[in-house]
């Protein structure tokens, strides 16, 4: 049985990847990677440091100091509607949102790698079943499904992380499938098959190492997408529990004070933009260096 993925399996994913993956020189890729890693280190390092040194308080600092302006009473970014320090609460919110996105991206990667590799390394009914599943899931609106699932199972860290991970794997799987089909044509894989190496061992020792850069790139892009998705679901009230330090919850609370205290919306929004930019730059940089290395090998 033939599926849509069998027509041109190796070239097809290029249409799915963003335009930012167009060929660039190695210097451009390195610059993007350095900037992305730098942003990530600042965001993650600040969050970890604040957690380790106890600068994040789960309760309001002082309700009487609610809605203070920038720099007032020692609060660099002011306070929110409950008197919490905006800087501390934003750091905590980024930690929550990033953790949900990271766990969800790992779930996505696990599902996509298994299905993509199985579909790319096998033939017959197994390949047809996997590719058909990818085709069907690609046609489904994953955010709508996530909204429905979260409305049914309730809010929380693990329900949100697993739900986002289980609904966002199809594109990842399709890219892994196409890359696997290409690797199956390599001489070292053909030699292993002729020597009678088991299919499972071929996938683990020959195919999976060849997919590591693709997995890194796609994981970074999925992480960025899930960070936006988590913030959106929490903003709608069906993601993080009420009172949790989520960037989406901060946006939802801040919209009521958009005129009097616009920083309550501006600060978490800027953090979301910086985090997404960092993840995308890292993915861009790894992809550019990978393409440059492949061109050098072919020469």
Coordinates of C-alpha atoms in Angstrom, one line a residue:
X1 CA 0.0 0.0 0.0
X2 CA 1.5 3.3 -1.1
X3 CA 1.2 6.5 1.0
X4 CA 1.8 10.2 0.3
X5 CA 5.2 9.9 2.1
X6 CA 6.5 7.3 -0.4
X7 CA 6.5 9.5 -3.5
X8 CA 9.6 11.5 -2.6
X9 CA 10.6 10.6 1.0
X10 CA 13.9 12.3 1.1
X11 CA 13.1 15.6 -0.4
X12 CA 9.6 16.0 1.1
X13 CA 10.5 17.4 4.5
X14 CA 12.3 20.4 3.1
X15 CA 8.9 21.9 2.3
X16 CA 7.9 21.5 5.9
X17 CA 10.9 23.1 7.5
X18 CA 10.9 26.9 7.9
X19 CA 12.6 29.2 5.4
X20 CA 15.2 29.9 8.0
X21 CA 16.7 26.5 7.1
X22 CA 17.9 27.8 3.7
X23 CA 21.6 27.2 3.1
X24 CA 23.9 29.6 4.9
X25 CA 27.6 29.7 5.4
X26 CA 29.4 28.2 8.4
X27 CA 30.2 31.5 9.9
X28 CA 26.5 32.5 9.8
X29 CA 25.6 29.2 11.4
X30 CA 28.2 29.6 14.1
X31 CA 27.0 33.2 14.9
X32 CA 23.4 32.1 15.3
X33 CA 24.5 29.2 17.5
X34 CA 26.6 31.4 19.7
X35 CA 23.8 34.0 20.1
X36 CA 21.2 31.3 20.8
X37 CA 23.3 29.5 23.3
X38 CA 24.1 32.9 25.0
X39 CA 20.5 33.7 25.3
X40 CA 19.7 30.3 26.6
X41 CA 22.5 30.4 29.2
X42 CA 21.3 33.8 30.5
X43 CA 17.6 32.6 30.8
X44 CA 18.3 29.2 32.2
X45 CA 21.2 30.3 34.3
X46 CA 19.2 33.1 35.9
X47 CA 16.3 30.8 36.6
X48 CA 18.6 28.1 38.2
X49 CA 20.5 30.7 40.2
X50 CA 17.3 32.2 41.6
X51 CA 16.0 28.8 42.6
X52 CA 19.3 27.8 44.2
X53 CA 19.7 31.0 46.2
X54 CA 16.1 31.2 47.3
X55 CA 15.2 34.4 45.5
X56 CA 11.8 33.1 44.4
X57 CA 9.0 33.3 47.0
X58 CA 5.7 31.4 46.4
X59 CA 3.6 33.9 48.3
X60 CA 3.2 37.7 47.9
X61 CA 6.1 39.7 49.3
X62 CA 3.7 42.4 50.7
X63 CA 0.1 42.9 49.5
X64 CA 0.3 46.5 50.6
X65 CA 3.0 47.0 47.9
X66 CA 0.9 45.9 45.0
X67 CA 1.4 47.5 41.6
X68 CA 4.5 49.3 42.5
X69 CA 6.4 51.0 39.6
X70 CA 9.8 50.2 38.2
X71 CA 12.5 50.4 40.8
X72 CA 10.2 51.4 43.7
X73 CA 11.0 50.0 47.1
X74 CA 13.8 47.9 45.7
X75 CA 11.7 46.1 43.1
X76 CA 13.6 46.4 39.9
X77 CA 10.6 45.6 37.7
X78 CA 7.9 46.6 40.2
X79 CA 5.3 44.4 41.7
X80 CA 2.2 42.7 40.4
X81 CA -1.4 42.8 41.6
X82 CA -0.6 40.7 44.7
X83 CA 2.6 42.5 45.6
X84 CA 4.9 39.9 44.3
X85 CA 8.2 41.0 42.9
X86 CA 7.9 41.0 39.1
X87 CA 11.5 40.0 38.5
X88 CA 11.3 37.0 40.8
X89 CA 7.9 35.9 39.6
X90 CA 8.9 36.2 35.9
X91 CA 12.0 34.0 36.6
X92 CA 9.7 31.4 38.3
X93 CA 7.3 31.7 35.4
X94 CA 10.0 31.0 32.8
X95 CA 11.1 28.0 34.8
X96 CA 7.6 26.5 34.8
X97 CA 7.0 27.2 31.1
X98 CA 10.4 26.0 30.0
X99 CA 10.1 22.8 32.0
X100 CA 6.7 22.0 30.5
X101 CA 8.1 22.7 27.0
X102 CA 11.2 20.6 27.6
X103 CA 9.3 17.6 28.9
X104 CA 6.8 17.9 26.0
X105 CA 9.6 18.1 23.5
X106 CA 11.2 15.0 24.9
X107 CA 7.9 13.1 24.7
X108 CA 7.5 14.4 21.1
X109 CA 11.0 13.3 20.2
X110 CA 10.5 9.8 21.7
X111 CA 7.4 9.1 19.7
X112 CA 8.7 10.7 16.5
X113 CA 12.1 8.9 16.6
X114 CA 10.5 5.5 17.2
X115 CA 7.8 5.8 14.5
X116 CA 10.0 7.7 12.0
X117 CA 12.9 5.2 12.3
X118 CA 10.6 2.1 12.1
X119 CA 8.8 3.6 9.0
X120 CA 12.0 4.5 7.3
X121 CA 13.9 1.3 8.0
X122 CA 11.2 -1.3 7.2
X123 CA 9.0 -2.2 4.3
X124 CA 5.6 -3.6 3.7
X125 CA 2.7 -3.5 6.2
X126 CA 4.8 -2.0 9.1
X127 CA 6.0 0.9 6.9
X128 CA 2.6 1.5 5.4
X129 CA 1.0 1.6 8.9
X130 CA 3.5 4.0 10.3
X131 CA 3.4 6.3 7.3
X132 CA -0.4 6.3 7.3
X133 CA -0.5 7.2 10.9
X134 CA 1.9 10.1 10.3
X135 CA -0.3 11.2 7.3
X136 CA -3.5 11.2 9.4
X137 CA -2.0 12.9 12.4
X138 CA -0.5 15.7 10.2
X139 CA -4.0 16.6 9.1
X140 CA -5.3 17.1 12.6
X141 CA -5.2 20.5 14.4
X142 CA -3.0 19.6 17.3
X143 CA -3.8 22.8 19.4
X144 CA -7.5 22.1 19.2
X145 CA -6.9 18.6 20.3
X146 CA -4.7 19.8 23.2
X147 CA -7.4 22.2 24.3
X148 CA -10.0 19.4 24.3
X149 CA -7.7 17.0 26.2
X150 CA -6.8 19.6 28.8
X151 CA -10.4 20.5 29.3
X152 CA -11.1 16.9 30.0
X153 CA -8.2 15.8 32.2
X154 CA -7.7 19.1 34.0
X155 CA -4.7 21.4 34.5
X156 CA -1.3 20.5 35.9
X157 CA 2.3 20.1 35.0
X158 CA 2.3 16.5 33.8
X159 CA -1.0 16.5 32.1
X160 CA 0.0 19.6 30.2
X161 CA 3.5 18.4 29.3
X162 CA 2.4 14.9 28.1
X163 CA -0.6 16.3 26.2
X164 CA 1.6 18.8 24.3
X165 CA 4.1 16.1 23.6
X166 CA 1.6 13.6 22.3
X167 CA -0.1 16.0 19.9
X168 CA 3.0 17.7 18.3
X169 CA 5.1 14.7 17.0
X170 CA 3.9 14.2 13.3
X171 CA 6.2 16.8 11.6
X172 CA 9.1 15.6 13.7
X173 CA 8.3 12.0 12.8
X174 CA 8.1 12.8 9.1
X175 CA 11.5 14.5 9.1
X176 CA 13.0 11.5 10.9
X177 CA 11.3 9.1 8.4
X178 CA 12.8 10.9 5.4
X179 CA 16.3 11.1 7.0
X180 CA 16.1 7.4 7.9
X181 CA 15.2 6.5 4.3
X182 CA 18.2 8.5 3.1
X183 CA 20.5 6.8 5.6
X184 CA 19.3 3.3 4.6
X185 CA 20.9 3.9 1.2
X186 CA 24.4 4.6 2.7
X187 CA 27.1 2.0 2.0
X188 CA 27.8 1.3 5.7
X189 CA 24.1 0.5 6.3
X190 CA 23.9 -1.7 3.3
X191 CA 27.1 -3.5 4.4
X192 CA 25.6 -4.1 7.8
X193 CA 22.5 -5.6 6.2
X194 CA 24.5 -7.9 4.0
X195 CA 26.5 -9.1 7.0
X196 CA 23.2 -10.1 8.7
X197 CA 23.1 -7.5 11.4
X198 CA 19.7 -7.4 13.1
X199 CA 17.3 -4.6 12.1
X200 CA 17.1 -3.4 15.7
X201 CA 20.9 -3.2 16.0
X202 CA 21.1 -1.4 12.7
X203 CA 18.7 1.2 13.9
X204 CA 20.4 1.7 17.2
X205 CA 24.1 1.6 16.1
X206 CA 24.0 2.8 12.5
X207 CA 20.9 5.0 12.0
X208 CA 20.3 6.7 15.3
X209 CA 23.9 8.2 15.4
X210 CA 23.3 9.5 11.9
X211 CA 20.1 11.2 13.0
X212 CA 21.6 13.0 16.1
X213 CA 21.9 16.4 14.4
X214 CA 18.4 16.2 12.9
X215 CA 17.0 15.3 16.2
X216 CA 18.8 18.2 17.9
X217 CA 17.5 20.7 15.3
X218 CA 13.9 19.4 15.4
X219 CA 13.9 19.3 19.2
X220 CA 14.9 22.9 19.4
X221 CA 12.1 23.9 17.0
X222 CA 9.5 21.8 18.8
X223 CA 10.6 23.3 22.2
X224 CA 10.0 26.8 20.8
X225 CA 6.6 25.8 19.4
X226 CA 5.5 24.2 22.7
X227 CA 6.7 27.2 24.7
X228 CA 4.3 29.3 22.7
X229 CA 1.6 26.7 23.0
X230 CA 1.9 26.3 26.8
X231 CA 1.8 30.1 27.2
X232 CA -1.3 30.2 25.0
X233 CA -3.1 27.5 26.9
X234 CA -2.3 28.9 30.2
X235 CA -3.4 32.4 29.0
X236 CA -6.8 30.8 28.1
X237 CA -7.0 29.2 31.6
X238 CA -6.7 25.6 30.6
X239 CA -2.9 25.1 31.0
X240 CA -1.1 25.8 34.2
X241 CA -3.1 25.8 37.5
X242 CA -4.2 29.1 38.8
X243 CA -1.5 30.6 41.0
X244 CA 1.3 28.8 39.2
X245 CA 4.1 30.9 38.0
X246 CA 3.5 30.4 34.3
X247 CA 4.2 33.1 31.7
X248 CA 0.8 32.5 30.3
X249 CA -0.8 33.0 33.6
X250 CA 1.2 36.2 34.0
X251 CA -0.1 37.5 30.7
X252 CA -3.7 36.6 31.6
X253 CA -3.4 38.5 34.9
X254 CA -1.6 41.4 33.4
X255 CA -4.2 42.2 30.7
X256 CA -6.5 43.6 33.4
X257 CA -3.8 46.2 34.2
X258 CA -2.7 46.9 30.7
X259 CA -3.3 50.6 31.1
X260 CA -2.1 51.2 34.7
X261 CA 0.8 48.6 34.7
X262 CA 1.7 47.6 31.1
X263 CA 4.9 46.0 32.3
X264 CA 2.8 43.1 33.7
X265 CA 2.2 42.1 30.1
X266 CA 5.3 43.4 28.5
X267 CA 7.8 41.6 30.8
X268 CA 6.5 38.0 30.3
X269 CA 5.9 38.7 26.6
X270 CA 9.6 39.7 26.2
X271 CA 10.8 36.6 28.0
X272 CA 8.7 34.4 25.7
X273 CA 10.1 36.2 22.6
X274 CA 13.7 35.8 23.9
X275 CA 13.2 32.1 24.8
X276 CA 11.7 31.3 21.4
X277 CA 14.4 33.2 19.6
X278 CA 17.1 31.4 21.5
X279 CA 15.7 28.0 20.7
X280 CA 15.3 28.9 17.0
X281 CA 18.8 30.3 16.7
X282 CA 20.2 27.2 18.3
X283 CA 18.3 25.0 15.8
X284 CA 19.4 27.3 12.9
X285 CA 23.0 27.1 14.0
X286 CA 23.1 23.4 14.3
X287 CA 21.3 22.9 11.0
X288 CA 23.7 25.3 9.2
X289 CA 26.8 23.6 10.6
X290 CA 25.4 20.2 9.7
X291 CA 24.8 21.2 6.1
X292 CA 28.2 22.7 5.8
X293 CA 29.8 19.5 7.1
X294 CA 27.8 17.4 4.7
X295 CA 28.9 19.5 1.8
X296 CA 32.6 19.2 2.9
X297 CA 32.2 15.4 3.1
X298 CA 30.8 15.2 -0.4
X299 CA 33.7 17.2 -1.8

